[in-house]
Amino acid sequence: MMNSPLPDGEKTEYRVYFLTARQLQQRYIEVRIMSVDTHHNDAPFGTLLGYAPGGVAIYSSDYSTLDPRVYPDEASLRSYIDDEYMGHKWQCVEFARRFLFINYGVVFTDVGMAYEIFSLRFLRQVVNDNLLPLCAFANGSPRPPVAGALLIWQKGGEFKGTGHVAVITQLRGDKVRIAEQNVIHAPLPPGQQWTRELTLRLDDGRYTIQDTFDDTEILGWMIHTDDARDSLPQPTLAPEALAIHAAQRHDGSLFDGHWLNERDPVEQSYVQANQGHVINQDPSQYFTISESAEQELIKATNELHLMYLHATDKVLRDDSLLELFDIPKILWPRLRLSWQQRRHCMITGRLDFCMDERGLKVYEYNADSASCHTEAGLILQHWAERGNGVEGYNPGEDLLNELAGAWRHSHARPFVHIMQDEDEEESYHALFMQRALSQAGFESKIVKGLNALRWDNTGQLIDDEGRLVNCVWKTWAWETAIEQVREVSDAEYAAVPIRTGKPEKQVRLIDVLLRPEIMVFEPLWTVIPGNKAILPILWSLFPNHRYLLNTDFTPNEALTQSGYAVKPIGGRCGSNIDLVSRHEEVLDTTSGKFHDQKNIYQQLWCLPRVADKHIQVCTFTVGGSYGGACLRSDSSLVIKKESDIEPLVVLNDSEFLR
């Protein structure tokens, strides 16, 4: 709900809230209106105030004048340049990212609040997804600030809750000129390319920048450089902040009966698939993590997504690496074309983590056909809100809105066929995604299996109502279609063996997903980050990275000393996994249909056991950034298709550690 404009002459500070969940996830708009006299020269929201160096526009961020008819929802406030997300209009973070993008061709990863930028240590080069070093220097460092550096404020005072970021545009003796948004809302003098001028002091060989506000703290400046002398190390969390705690609701009887709404198609489908109004073995039990832990999950998710993209680019440029993925060579040109043309078209994926006092480690990236969105974004939100609710918040509560926002900027065609297998879990997942598509303004139709699809007289693919199929979102994994290609020898065809007629023949998955005129989500290239063959490549590119586990195509000496997990490269749902201890003892093993595939060997890093359950943390990427989180549990050490999804609640740090 939108706050009304400030009364004339009244000085105050307030916030505009668009989506409750986005605030709680630290991916919200928490807008700070400066303490200003509104009948001075402040310009309405979105007014061009002037330009920073390089011709980068500076806009008014006076939210008291925002017209909800022009900006009716959160998605309308997202700023993009082509397919590159800049931030929310017209906040300080949006300006800083846009300045770097336009002038240097780099961006920093998504953050919830401006002060969080100070914990980042890399930039992404937009043209090739290379990761470049970003060094942080404390205010008071012997390393001087430079033009083009980011200047970061801690949260507090004038920048309560959010912190602030500006760009240093010029150093003139003992003055530092900066450009920024969401501080000054009045037009700049003609030709002036800075918003404020701060004082720079040099005392005993150390540089300190003083703000024009007396209640703020400048953390320091950030410079893209290979010279890390005098820079700050990346901050780390105390081990106890990464723990997972078990908790119990005292109103568990609320979940004894029919507590979901079966008049809702998604919930009705969920109830049918799970044979009742159930979420786990004990719906009164839930698990909590700290707000700092979620912040670490956000940083890890955003950084790992970019690392996976960087590794994908390396793979698709090198035949010897691509060969490791066991993808038929007849598909290689299409893979590379998909990467070239649709690199920014990924809607959603899911990263699977182990998180406990030892740290945060990623197991894999389900990039091309992730699930669990319905449970995290709908079912567990009902659980959290039922009765008197629980203290804290569900970190998946805004997943539907996040997905709708991603679809809105996806370049998908107006009508989307939602393709699913004959699986009850996929049915409610498909309905949930259909809801996101509808919210984003798309028409859609769910197609179960392939029997409803056929060819018309010209060989085009149509559904049972005669509608042309030209845009698809699928629940199927790309590996299923690729396996159909493997069944046909490369020598039999001049190209990918796609049928385009033959009424007596049934439409196969490859006849849909590999037709060149059909836009498929997720794009074909997502089979690369979704294949476990990428894990050894990631380790070689980022050795000893804090979020990665040592992984190789053979059990090397380091792996035999630590123990290892044996995983098929195209495996799914925890199938065909062996966990081997450093004493060569098999700790756990699972069966499945992937036993003939090539394996990778990943450092053994067992899930924590909390309340007699092994707990795995999952985060969702939406549009390439963190979109929420959920928990899965199992009595065994391996999470499988049938494993439970557990309620997860985020508490502020003081409550969590109490």
PDB file of C-alpha atoms in Angstrom, residues 212-321:
ATOM      1  CA  THR A 212      28.045  15.950   4.669  1.00  0.00           C
ATOM      2  CA  PHE A 213      25.675  14.240   7.137  1.00  0.00           C
ATOM      3  CA  ASP A 214      26.824  14.002  10.746  1.00  0.00           C
ATOM      4  CA  ASP A 215      24.957  10.774  11.595  1.00  0.00           C
ATOM      5  CA  THR A 216      26.338   8.466   8.889  1.00  0.00           C
ATOM      6  CA  GLU A 217      29.311   6.115   8.616  1.00  0.00           C
ATOM      7  CA  ILE A 218      31.291   5.666   5.402  1.00  0.00           C
ATOM      8  CA  LEU A 219      32.574   2.092   5.295  1.00  0.00           C
ATOM      9  CA  GLY A 220      35.075   2.759   2.528  1.00  0.00           C
ATOM     10  CA  TRP A 221      35.596   2.543  -1.217  1.00  0.00           C
ATOM     11  CA  MET A 222      35.693  -0.311  -3.702  1.00  0.00           C
ATOM     12  CA  ILE A 223      38.068  -0.459  -6.661  1.00  0.00           C
ATOM     13  CA  HIS A 224      38.346  -2.896  -9.564  1.00  0.00           C
ATOM     14  CA  THR A 225      42.023  -3.831  -9.322  1.00  0.00           C
ATOM     15  CA  ASP A 226      44.355  -6.825  -9.240  1.00  0.00           C
ATOM     16  CA  ASP A 227      46.434  -5.070  -6.574  1.00  0.00           C
ATOM     17  CA  ALA A 228      44.832  -6.131  -3.293  1.00  0.00           C
ATOM     18  CA  ARG A 229      47.397  -4.507  -0.991  1.00  0.00           C
ATOM     19  CA  ASP A 230      45.740  -2.901   2.058  1.00  0.00           C
ATOM     20  CA  SER A 231      42.338  -4.267   1.000  1.00  0.00           C
ATOM     21  CA  LEU A 232      39.912  -5.892   3.424  1.00  0.00           C
ATOM     22  CA  PRO A 233      39.321  -9.657   3.459  1.00  0.00           C
ATOM     23  CA  GLN A 234      35.855 -10.889   2.607  1.00  0.00           C
ATOM     24  CA  PRO A 235      33.791 -10.900   5.810  1.00  0.00           C
ATOM     25  CA  THR A 236      32.744 -14.245   7.262  1.00  0.00           C
ATOM     26  CA  LEU A 237      29.939 -15.214   9.595  1.00  0.00           C
ATOM     27  CA  ALA A 238      30.406 -16.675  13.041  1.00  0.00           C
ATOM     28  CA  PRO A 239      29.804 -20.454  12.833  1.00  0.00           C
ATOM     29  CA  GLU A 240      26.787 -20.327  15.156  1.00  0.00           C
ATOM     30  CA  ALA A 241      25.009 -17.931  12.765  1.00  0.00           C
ATOM     31  CA  LEU A 242      24.964 -20.656  10.079  1.00  0.00           C
ATOM     32  CA  ALA A 243      23.376 -23.324  12.269  1.00  0.00           C
ATOM     33  CA  ILE A 244      19.887 -24.717  11.676  1.00  0.00           C
ATOM     34  CA  HIS A 245      17.634 -24.993  14.740  1.00  0.00           C
ATOM     35  CA  ALA A 246      14.541 -27.110  15.251  1.00  0.00           C
ATOM     36  CA  ALA A 247      11.414 -25.510  16.721  1.00  0.00           C
ATOM     37  CA  GLN A 248       7.872 -26.545  17.574  1.00  0.00           C
ATOM     38  CA  ARG A 249       4.512 -24.855  17.062  1.00  0.00           C
ATOM     39  CA  HIS A 250       2.079 -25.057  19.956  1.00  0.00           C
ATOM     40  CA  ASP A 251      -0.946 -24.957  17.652  1.00  0.00           C
ATOM     41  CA  GLY A 252      -0.104 -28.121  15.706  1.00  0.00           C
ATOM     42  CA  SER A 253      -3.703 -29.311  15.937  1.00  0.00           C
ATOM     43  CA  LEU A 254      -4.546 -26.689  13.304  1.00  0.00           C
ATOM     44  CA  PHE A 255      -3.020 -29.054  10.752  1.00  0.00           C
ATOM     45  CA  ASP A 256      -4.966 -32.169  11.740  1.00  0.00           C
ATOM     46  CA  GLY A 257      -7.778 -31.565   9.278  1.00  0.00           C
ATOM     47  CA  HIS A 258      -8.295 -29.917   5.918  1.00  0.00           C
ATOM     48  CA  TRP A 259      -6.257 -26.736   6.261  1.00  0.00           C
ATOM     49  CA  LEU A 260      -5.504 -26.126   2.581  1.00  0.00           C
ATOM     50  CA  ASN A 261      -8.049 -24.597   0.201  1.00  0.00           C
ATOM     51  CA  GLU A 262      -9.111 -27.317  -2.225  1.00  0.00           C
ATOM     52  CA  ARG A 263     -11.144 -24.789  -4.201  1.00  0.00           C
ATOM     53  CA  ASP A 264      -7.819 -23.386  -5.324  1.00  0.00           C
ATOM     54  CA  PRO A 265      -6.606 -25.470  -8.319  1.00  0.00           C
ATOM     55  CA  VAL A 266      -2.957 -25.447  -7.236  1.00  0.00           C
ATOM     56  CA  GLU A 267      -3.718 -26.476  -3.663  1.00  0.00           C
ATOM     57  CA  GLN A 268      -6.249 -29.066  -4.800  1.00  0.00           C
ATOM     58  CA  SER A 269      -3.626 -30.593  -7.089  1.00  0.00           C
ATOM     59  CA  TYR A 270      -1.094 -30.573  -4.251  1.00  0.00           C
ATOM     60  CA  VAL A 271      -3.534 -32.346  -1.903  1.00  0.00           C
ATOM     61  CA  GLN A 272      -4.276 -34.962  -4.557  1.00  0.00           C
ATOM     62  CA  ALA A 273      -0.581 -35.600  -5.247  1.00  0.00           C
ATOM     63  CA  ASN A 274       0.257 -35.914  -1.548  1.00  0.00           C
ATOM     64  CA  GLN A 275      -2.913 -37.827  -0.644  1.00  0.00           C
ATOM     65  CA  GLY A 276      -3.953 -35.302   1.943  1.00  0.00           C
ATOM     66  CA  HIS A 277      -3.266 -31.959   3.585  1.00  0.00           C
ATOM     67  CA  VAL A 278       0.288 -32.851   4.536  1.00  0.00           C
ATOM     68  CA  ILE A 279       3.740 -31.322   4.319  1.00  0.00           C
ATOM     69  CA  ASN A 280       5.898 -33.625   6.446  1.00  0.00           C
ATOM     70  CA  GLN A 281       5.669 -36.234   9.185  1.00  0.00           C
ATOM     71  CA  ASP A 282       5.032 -33.647  11.914  1.00  0.00           C
ATOM     72  CA  PRO A 283       3.519 -30.343  10.692  1.00  0.00           C
ATOM     73  CA  SER A 284       3.985 -28.746  14.111  1.00  0.00           C
ATOM     74  CA  GLN A 285       7.764 -29.017  13.720  1.00  0.00           C
ATOM     75  CA  TYR A 286       9.731 -26.436  11.773  1.00  0.00           C
ATOM     76  CA  PHE A 287      13.283 -25.195  11.406  1.00  0.00           C
ATOM     77  CA  THR A 288      14.830 -21.761  11.789  1.00  0.00           C
ATOM     78  CA  ILE A 289      17.870 -19.966  10.414  1.00  0.00           C
ATOM     79  CA  SER A 290      19.249 -16.538  11.236  1.00  0.00           C
ATOM     80  CA  GLU A 291      18.775 -13.443   9.124  1.00  0.00           C
ATOM     81  CA  SER A 292      22.549 -13.367   8.648  1.00  0.00           C
ATOM     82  CA  ALA A 293      22.421 -16.934   7.339  1.00  0.00           C
ATOM     83  CA  GLU A 294      19.825 -15.925   4.769  1.00  0.00           C
ATOM     84  CA  GLN A 295      22.030 -13.001   3.761  1.00  0.00           C
ATOM     85  CA  GLU A 296      24.856 -15.487   3.235  1.00  0.00           C
ATOM     86  CA  LEU A 297      22.522 -17.661   1.158  1.00  0.00           C
ATOM     87  CA  ILE A 298      21.605 -14.634  -0.945  1.00  0.00           C
ATOM     88  CA  LYS A 299      25.261 -13.777  -1.570  1.00  0.00           C
ATOM     89  CA  ALA A 300      26.149 -17.397  -2.288  1.00  0.00           C
ATOM     90  CA  THR A 301      23.218 -17.886  -4.660  1.00  0.00           C
ATOM     91  CA  ASN A 302      23.975 -14.769  -6.671  1.00  0.00           C
ATOM     92  CA  GLU A 303      27.709 -15.451  -6.798  1.00  0.00           C
ATOM     93  CA  LEU A 304      27.378 -19.144  -7.637  1.00  0.00           C
ATOM     94  CA  HIS A 305      24.908 -18.460 -10.433  1.00  0.00           C
ATOM     95  CA  LEU A 306      27.501 -16.196 -12.055  1.00  0.00           C
ATOM     96  CA  MET A 307      30.255 -18.752 -11.436  1.00  0.00           C
ATOM     97  CA  TYR A 308      28.162 -21.420 -13.153  1.00  0.00           C
ATOM     98  CA  LEU A 309      27.577 -19.065 -16.100  1.00  0.00           C
ATOM     99  CA  HIS A 310      31.306 -18.354 -16.298  1.00  0.00           C
ATOM    100  CA  ALA A 311      32.033 -22.089 -16.328  1.00  0.00           C
ATOM    101  CA  THR A 312      29.315 -22.655 -18.948  1.00  0.00           C
ATOM    102  CA  ASP A 313      30.963 -20.092 -21.210  1.00  0.00           C
ATOM    103  CA  LYS A 314      34.315 -21.872 -20.801  1.00  0.00           C
ATOM    104  CA  VAL A 315      32.758 -25.240 -21.647  1.00  0.00           C
ATOM    105  CA  LEU A 316      30.989 -24.014 -24.770  1.00  0.00           C
ATOM    106  CA  ARG A 317      34.207 -22.466 -26.080  1.00  0.00           C
ATOM    107  CA  ASP A 318      36.243 -25.662 -25.695  1.00  0.00           C
ATOM    108  CA  ASP A 319      35.392 -28.935 -27.464  1.00  0.00           C
ATOM    109  CA  SER A 320      37.540 -30.958 -25.066  1.00  0.00           C
ATOM    110  CA  LEU A 321      35.492 -29.676 -22.112  1.00  0.00           C
TER     111      LEU A 321
END
